[in-house]
C-alpha atoms as one frame of an Amber mdcrd trajectory, in Angstrom:
protein
 -28.804  49.171 -33.298 -25.573  49.336 -34.544 -22.357  48.355 -32.759 -19.253
  49.845 -33.079 -16.108  48.014 -32.650 -12.408  49.796 -31.305 -10.147  50.114
 -33.876  -7.337  50.974 -31.593  -3.953  48.974 -31.504  -3.441  47.256 -28.241
  -3.300  43.478 -28.090  -6.351  42.039 -27.276  -6.094  40.284 -24.094  -6.197
  36.260 -23.066  -9.362  35.599 -23.735 -11.503  34.117 -21.436 -15.116  32.298
 -21.573 -16.557  36.195 -20.900 -14.709  37.597 -23.906 -15.998  35.364 -26.309
 -19.280  35.311 -25.168 -19.488  39.245 -25.499 -17.616  38.691 -28.631 -21.310
  36.990 -29.777 -22.495  40.132 -29.715 -19.797  42.258 -31.671 -18.922  44.287
 -28.625 -14.743  43.539 -27.935 -13.257  42.901 -24.261 -12.268  47.036 -22.772
 -13.440  47.360 -19.454 -11.104  44.551 -17.770 -13.043  41.122 -16.672 -11.767
  41.210 -12.789 -14.638  41.080 -10.407 -15.291  37.112  -8.599 -18.918  35.777
  -7.362 -18.712  38.118  -3.873 -18.035  41.508  -5.850 -21.066  40.990  -8.116
 -22.862  40.263  -5.046 -21.171  43.308  -3.391 -22.295  45.458  -6.734 -26.324
  45.069  -6.236 -25.960  44.706  -2.282 -23.979  48.130  -2.609 -26.117  50.473
  -4.733 -30.051  48.774  -2.685 -27.288  49.772   0.932 -30.080  48.685   3.409
 -28.520  50.720   5.217 -28.249  54.475   3.699 -31.976  53.711   2.227 -33.765
  52.575   5.699 -31.918  54.563   7.200 -33.212  57.773   4.526 -36.557  57.001
   4.567 -38.067  54.962   7.800 -38.569  58.946   9.497 -40.937  58.738   5.902
 -42.653  55.630   5.687 -43.329  56.218   9.609 -44.744  59.949   9.881 -47.640
  58.804   6.539 -47.702  54.685   7.066 -47.903  54.914  11.200 -46.580  51.244
  12.751 -48.696  49.302  10.185 -46.515  51.069   6.706 -43.880  48.086   7.882
 -46.308  45.506   6.394 -45.379  47.257   2.986 -41.887  45.803   3.330 -43.018
  42.238   2.159 -45.465  43.059  -0.568 -42.272  44.650  -1.751 -39.664  42.610
  -1.775 -42.508  39.659  -2.605 -42.705  42.040  -6.379 -39.624  42.892  -6.317
 -38.105  38.758  -6.343 -41.340  38.838  -8.952 -38.941  41.500 -11.032 -35.010
  40.108 -10.255 -36.478  36.109 -11.189 -36.791  37.926 -14.973 -33.939  39.507
 -15.093 -31.846  36.756 -13.843 -32.986  34.684 -16.725 -31.924  37.563 -19.369
 -28.705  38.240 -17.408 -27.634  35.149 -18.268 -28.711  34.667 -21.694 -27.556
  38.967 -22.012 -23.480  38.984 -20.014 -24.270  42.669 -20.857 -23.341  46.508
 -19.209 -25.651  48.018 -20.330 -28.021  46.202 -18.978 -31.833  47.809 -18.371
 -31.131  49.421 -22.837 -29.619  45.558 -23.327 -31.953  43.526 -22.704 -35.171
  46.308 -23.723 -33.430  46.629 -27.245 -32.929  42.700 -28.120 -36.114  41.472
 -26.918 -38.252  44.809 -28.586 -36.592  46.627 -30.874 -33.506  49.461 -30.841
 -36.341  52.701 -30.617 -38.544  50.883 -27.321 -34.794  49.801 -25.947 -33.437
  53.478 -26.285 -35.740  54.746 -24.011 -36.070  52.413 -21.040 -31.129  52.750
 -21.458 -33.044  56.398 -21.610 -34.874  57.116 -18.072 -32.957  54.262 -16.206
 -29.818  55.831 -16.850 -31.116  59.159 -16.218 -32.962  57.182 -12.993 -29.431
  56.058 -11.563 -28.200  59.459 -12.091 -31.489  60.857  -9.322 -30.443  58.024
  -7.302 -26.370  58.819  -7.247 -27.956  62.723  -5.954 -30.531  60.845  -3.587
 -28.786  58.722  -2.160 -25.814  61.451  -1.447 -27.914  63.110   0.421 -28.799
  60.453   2.846 -25.708  61.723   5.303 -27.395  64.467   5.953 -29.540  62.558
   8.756 -26.984  60.660  10.508 -23.646  63.187   9.612 -24.815  65.495  12.483
 -26.630  63.023  15.045 -23.298  61.692  14.869 -21.071  65.486  16.113 -22.792
  68.600  15.335 -19.677  70.177  12.953 -21.156  68.203  10.920 -23.974  70.387
  10.532 -21.889  73.817   8.273 -25.103  75.334   7.213 -27.523  76.769  10.362
 -28.496  75.211  13.229 -31.485  72.693  12.279 -30.191  69.176  10.698 -33.945
  68.105  10.053 -33.757  67.296   5.882 -36.818  69.060   5.826 -35.904  72.425
   7.550 -34.252  74.557   5.015 -31.246  74.823   7.168 -30.990  70.801   6.741
 -31.697  70.451   3.302 -28.666  73.376   2.724 -26.264  71.226   4.885 -27.508
  67.595   2.405 -26.711  69.801  -0.778 -22.390  70.968   1.140 -22.341  67.117
   2.567 -23.673  65.451  -0.985 -20.917  67.518  -2.711 -18.329  66.655  -0.718
 -19.249  63.374  -1.025 -19.445  62.661  -4.794 -16.248  64.654  -5.782 -14.963
  61.565  -3.910 -16.998  58.697  -5.737 -16.391  60.315  -8.492 -12.334  60.098
  -8.189 -12.732  56.619  -7.292 -14.233  55.715 -10.864 -12.023  57.126 -12.518
  -8.685  54.988 -10.987  -9.634  51.655 -10.959 -11.719  49.120 -11.262  -9.754
  46.479  -9.144  -9.712  49.629  -6.497 -13.074  49.720  -7.113 -14.161  46.760
  -5.978 -11.660  46.268  -3.337 -13.712  49.326  -1.867 -17.363  48.108  -2.542
 -16.665  44.146  -0.807 -14.707  45.912   1.993 -17.725  48.497   2.476 -21.248
  45.909   2.429 -18.806  43.754   4.663 -18.989  45.862   7.374 -22.513  47.012
   6.398 -23.391  43.894   6.009 -21.648  44.029   9.922 -23.261  46.598  11.027
 -26.989  46.239   9.954 -26.701  42.553  11.732 -25.647  44.445  14.810 -28.368
  46.660  14.282 -30.240  43.845  14.458 -29.371  42.146  17.315 -29.424  45.742
  19.404 -33.184  46.859  18.493 -34.821  43.197  18.378 -32.664  42.874  22.131
 -34.049  46.424  23.175 -37.372  46.269  22.600 -40.126  48.274  24.202 -42.769
  46.268  23.064 -43.835  43.576  20.888 -44.485  43.424  18.039 -48.108  43.778
  17.093 -47.901  46.896  17.350 -47.183  46.988  14.388 -50.841  46.314  12.808
 -51.936  49.975  14.596 -51.924  53.003  11.933 -51.228  55.305  14.292 -52.555
  58.715  14.080 -49.660  58.823  11.841 -51.955  57.906   9.427 -54.806  59.935
   7.894 -56.234  58.150   5.015 -57.205  54.631   7.034 -54.734  51.085   6.194
 -54.887  51.753   2.835 -53.528  54.804   2.616 -51.138  54.194   4.739 -49.922
  50.739   2.946 -49.346  52.708  -0.749 -47.426  55.435   0.574 -45.566  53.444
   3.347 -44.466  51.468   0.880 -42.299  54.328  -0.607 -39.808  53.927   1.792
 -38.892  49.882   0.553 -40.251  50.866  -2.779 -36.451  53.456  -2.319 -35.000
  50.493  -0.853 -35.404  47.773  -3.353 -33.830  48.334  -6.132 -31.007  48.634
  -7.839 -30.331  44.595  -7.910 -29.849  44.523 -11.507 -26.105  46.052 -11.009
 -24.770  43.108 -10.906 -25.906  42.306 -14.498 -24.910  45.873 -15.107 -21.322
  44.559 -14.907 -21.325  41.819 -16.032 -18.182  41.941 -18.570 -16.127  42.472
 -15.686 -17.346  40.069 -13.854 -16.069  36.120 -14.556 -18.309  33.740 -16.000
 -20.669  35.883 -16.259 -24.034  33.933 -17.173 -23.321  31.493 -13.834 -22.798
  34.073 -11.430 -24.939  37.020 -12.287 -28.002  35.840 -11.790 -27.401  34.761
  -8.835 -26.049  37.906  -7.258 -28.966  39.798  -8.021 -30.887  36.724  -6.549
 -29.000  36.995  -3.200 -28.294  40.385  -3.281 -32.130  41.391  -3.254 -32.998
  38.193  -0.957 -30.321  39.689   1.979 -31.417  43.244   1.341 -34.140  42.867
   1.597 -34.544  40.218   4.978 -31.909  42.645   6.578 -34.152  45.706   5.659
 -37.514  44.579   6.920 -35.524  43.119  10.617 -34.296  46.501  10.796 -37.543
  48.662   9.853 -39.193  46.194  13.206 -36.852  47.243  14.819 -36.471  50.666
  14.806 -40.606  50.321  15.317 -39.875  48.169  18.657 -37.028  49.803  19.721
 -38.766  53.043  19.740 -38.790  55.238  23.346 -41.968  56.492  22.015 -44.257
  56.747  19.148 -45.824  59.180  19.492 -43.975  62.271  20.321 -43.479  62.470
  17.063 -39.340  61.700  16.359 -39.443  58.895  15.385 -41.788  60.713  11.903
 -38.633  63.212  11.831 -35.683  61.617  13.275 -36.690  58.552  11.972 -33.857
  55.666  12.653 -31.237  57.670  14.156 -33.155  58.979  17.294 -33.487  55.386
  17.795 -30.220  54.352  18.569 -29.128  57.540  20.319 -31.850  57.083  22.655
 -32.254  53.539  23.208 -28.345  52.220  22.650 -26.706  55.489  24.169 -24.689
  58.271  22.447 -21.501  56.096  21.647 -23.098  52.674  20.375 -25.486  54.511
  18.602 -22.357  57.039  17.339 -20.637  54.073  16.428 -23.676  52.202  14.365
 -24.716  55.271  12.227 -20.021  55.841  11.423 -20.957  52.443   9.518 -24.420
  53.620   8.119 -22.103  56.230   6.619 -19.878  54.286   4.909 -22.572  52.549
   3.557 -24.103  55.542   2.122 -20.760  56.698   0.918 -20.585  52.344  -0.385
 -23.636  53.133  -2.185 -23.063  55.855  -3.785 -20.483  54.688  -5.402 -22.023
  51.230  -6.925 -25.324  54.008  -8.417 -22.428  55.506  -9.310 -20.183  52.941
 -11.567 -23.835  51.472 -12.264 -24.985  54.806 -14.164 -21.321  54.452 -15.762
 -21.352  51.546 -17.209 -25.279  52.703 -19.197 -23.976  55.444 -20.374 -20.768
  53.390 -21.904 -23.348  50.559 -23.057 -25.225  53.117 -24.837 -22.830  55.338
 -25.908 -20.866  52.306 -27.624 -23.837  52.028 -29.929 -23.322  55.378 -31.421
 -27.277  56.229 -29.531 -25.695  59.097 -26.280 -24.447  62.757 -28.271 -20.659
  63.348 -27.308 -21.008  59.325 -27.991 -17.267  58.284 -29.160 -15.416  59.951
 -25.933 -18.417  58.693 -23.327 -17.498  54.881 -25.138 -13.387  56.080 -24.651
 -11.944  53.049 -22.252  -8.224  53.937 -19.941  -6.518  50.646 -21.271  -4.787
  51.518 -17.873  -7.281  51.316 -15.583 -10.271  49.981 -17.874 -12.266  52.557
 -16.209 -14.390  54.966 -18.708 -14.045  58.084 -17.235 -16.170  60.443 -19.199
 -19.009  59.013 -18.283 -17.908  59.354 -13.890 -17.524  63.089 -14.916 -21.145
  63.550 -16.576 -22.391  61.207 -14.451 -20.947  63.504 -11.220 -21.071  66.995
 -12.373 -25.165  66.127 -13.256 -25.851  64.956  -9.352 -24.144  67.686  -8.221
 -26.495  69.577  -9.936 -29.486  67.583  -9.178 -28.689  68.171  -4.895 -28.670
  72.754  -6.134 -32.793  71.771  -5.752 -32.655  71.280  -1.923 -31.111  74.688
  -2.048 -34.543  76.687  -3.782 -36.663  74.179  -0.878 -36.854  71.208   1.367
 -39.046  69.688  -0.724 -36.548  68.851  -2.956 -35.561  66.259  -0.405 -38.132
  64.130  -1.057 -38.631  65.122  -4.943 -35.657  64.171  -5.673 -36.149  60.684
  -3.460 -39.798  59.665  -5.063 -38.721  60.175  -8.940 -35.800  58.229  -9.299
 -37.701  55.688  -7.582 -40.492  56.363 -10.763 -38.016  56.312 -13.388 -36.099
  52.736 -12.324 -39.838  51.595 -12.222 -41.090  52.589 -15.402 -37.336  51.302
 -16.812 -37.330  47.438 -15.701 -41.596  48.043 -16.964 -40.470  48.260 -20.467
 -38.003  44.842 -19.677 -40.828  43.152 -17.953 -43.505  43.891 -20.428 -41.100
  42.570 -23.491 -40.263  39.778 -22.391 -43.702  38.966 -21.543 -44.163  39.491
 -25.211 -41.389  37.417 -25.895 -42.592  34.517 -24.199 -46.169  34.147 -25.677
 -44.684  34.254 -28.571 -42.535  31.572 -27.545 -39.176  33.169 -29.084 -37.587
  32.436 -25.104 -36.249  29.731 -24.775 -33.932  27.929 -21.643 -31.789  26.492
 -23.946 -27.650  27.305 -23.620 -25.320  27.130 -20.924 -23.024  28.996 -18.839
 -19.955  29.235 -18.671 -19.199  25.934 -16.425 -21.040  23.690 -19.193 -24.705
  24.427 -16.723 -28.466  24.806 -17.944 -28.628  28.342 -18.047 -30.688  29.804
 -15.081 -34.749  29.515 -16.077 -38.211  30.100 -14.449 -39.625  26.580 -16.491
 -42.883  26.658 -16.683 -43.412  29.449 -13.673 -42.144  32.078 -16.855 -45.522
  33.484 -17.469 -47.065  33.432 -14.398 -44.363  35.350 -12.478 -43.810  37.507
 -15.450 -46.593  38.987 -15.427 -46.977  39.369 -11.267 -43.803  41.172 -12.535
 -44.796  43.896 -14.992 -48.475  43.866 -13.589 -47.026  44.512  -9.782 -43.540
  47.197 -11.184 -47.027  48.636 -13.636 -49.260  49.241  -9.939 -46.407  51.095
  -7.917 -44.947  53.681 -10.685 -48.729  54.916 -10.917 -48.272  54.939  -6.598
 -44.941  56.624  -6.541 -45.343  58.995  -9.706 -49.702  60.346  -8.289 -49.508
  63.960  -6.665 -49.736  63.625  -3.978 -49.805  66.996  -2.160 -50.045  65.981
   1.333 -47.074  64.040   0.821 -44.847  66.108  -2.531 -46.207  70.148  -0.566
 -46.883  69.378   2.658 -46.510  72.916   3.841 -48.401  73.639  -0.047 -47.610
  77.063  -2.424 -45.594  74.618  -4.704 -47.094  72.815  -7.036 -43.564  71.977
  -8.945 -42.499  69.963  -6.531 -46.230  68.369  -5.788 -46.322  67.183  -9.770
 -42.321  67.117  -9.833 -42.465  63.949 -10.905 -44.718  63.677 -13.306 -42.913
  66.688 -15.143 -39.283  65.289 -14.962 -40.765  62.136 -16.036 -41.434  64.393
 -19.578 -39.246  65.867 -19.701 -36.478  62.931 -19.406 -39.071  60.829 -22.910
 -39.408  64.867 -23.863 -35.642  65.230 -24.814 -34.659  62.558 -25.834 -37.527
  61.691 -28.125 -36.342  65.517 -29.475 -32.619  63.869 -29.267 -33.994  60.649
 -31.533 -36.007  63.130 -34.029 -33.156  65.478 -34.462 -30.827  62.353 -35.109
 -33.477  60.835 -37.748 -34.001  64.096 -39.482 -30.212  64.138 -40.353 -29.874
  60.613 -41.645 -32.195  61.545 -43.699 -31.170  64.450 -44.885 -27.988  62.558
 -45.469 -29.252  60.392 -47.671 -31.601  62.653 -50.190 -28.500  65.677 -50.416
 -28.011  66.182 -53.920 -25.094  64.835 -55.846 -22.870  67.667 -56.581 -21.933
  67.727 -60.420 -18.329  66.658 -61.392 -16.204  69.107 -62.556 -15.876  69.454
 -66.606
C-alpha cells in the first residue's frame, strides 16, 4: 500500500502524541485534532443512533416476527460486542482514518484491504440514504404538513415512499453543508445531538415502561405476524437489531481528529455500542409493553410513532418525536462524516479515481470537502429509487447492513489469521504509557465467534426472501436487490483495479523512443 504526503508549504501545527503516532504510518497531520473522549463517543453513538434506527425498523421487525422479535436484540448485541472488542484492539494499534480499509490492508494485503474499504464506503453511502429516509417515520406523525407528496404517510405506500425521498434530500443538503464548514462545528452538533438523544431515549423508556399494558411474558409469543415459526421469526426479526447496531467503528474513523486516539477510541467503540444496545433494547421492550394493541395492525405499519402518540398522548408523544427528528439529523450527519473519512483515507493512498481531489483537506476548516459532496450527491441519488417503488425503502435499508457486515468480516477474518500465526501481540503502550487495549488469551475465541457471527448474519440478511423484499410480487430485482448491488459493487471495483493494473503495465512496457540523431 502506498502513501502520499502533501507537499504544501503550510507550517505544521504543534505536535501531539496523536500527531507523532500518525507520522509512524507515513502520513502527516492534515485533519484538525480537536475531539475529546465525549466527542469520540458521540461519533459512534450518533452513527448507531437508537432513536433513528429503532423507530425506522421497529414496524418491520414486529410485522415479520411478532413480539418474539425482541429476543433477536440481545443475540445481535452479543455478536456485535464480539466484533467491537476486536475493533477496539485494532483502533489502539492503527489510529488512522479509514479504519476498516486501513485495518484490513495492514492485516492482509493491499488488494484485499482495498476491497474491504470499497465495500465499506459504498455501504456507508447507502446507510446515509437509509438514515435520511427515517424522517418519514416521524415528521408526518408530528404534523401532517410534512407530508408534502400525496396523503398516505406510510413508508410502504407510494405517497409515503416519495415523500421520504423529498424529506431525505432536504436533510442531505443540510448535513453536506455542515460537513463542509468545520470539524469543530460538526463536533458541537454531534455532542449536543447525542446528549439530546440520550435524554430523549431515557425518557421514552421510562414513559413506555410506566404505561405498560401487558407483562414482559408477551415477548415469548410469535403472534399472528410470524409465518415461519420461532426460528424464522428471529431470523427476520434480527434485521431490526442488525440495522441498529452498526457504525460503532466510527470512533476509529475519527482517530486522526481525536486526542490520545490509542487510549480513547477503543473505549468509546465499546461504550457507544454498549449504551446504544441497552437503550435500544429497552425501547423495543417498552414499545411492545405499552402498545394499545398488538393485533390491530398499527404496530406492524406505524411502529413506535403510533405507540408514543397513542399511549402517551399527542402532546408528549409529539415532543418526544421531535427529539427523534434531532437524532435522525445528527445520525445522518455522523454517517456522512464517517463515509467522508473513508473516502479521504483511500484517496490519500491514491486508491480511488480522482484521488488527488478527494484527498485535499481545507487547511482552514480541517475538512475534506470533495468527499462530503460525493457522499451527499450519491446518497441523494439512491433516494430517487423510492419514487420507483415503495419496496426500495426496505431494499436500501437491508443492503447497507449487508455491506457493512461483510466489510466487518473482511477485518475479523484477516485478524484471526494473524492471531493464529502468532503475528498479533498485545505489546505497546498508549499515549499515557499504559498498555494498549488487548483481549489477551481471550483474543482467539472472541475473534472466532465474531467472524462466524458476522458471516452468518451477512448470509441471513442478504437471503432473497420474496415475502420480505418483494411482498407485492412482480419486482424480482427488489427481491435480489442486495445480492445484485453487492455484485455490482465488487464488479465495478474489480474493473477499476484491473484498469489501473493494465495502465501501470502499459507504462512499464512501453518502448523508449530512440534519441534524435
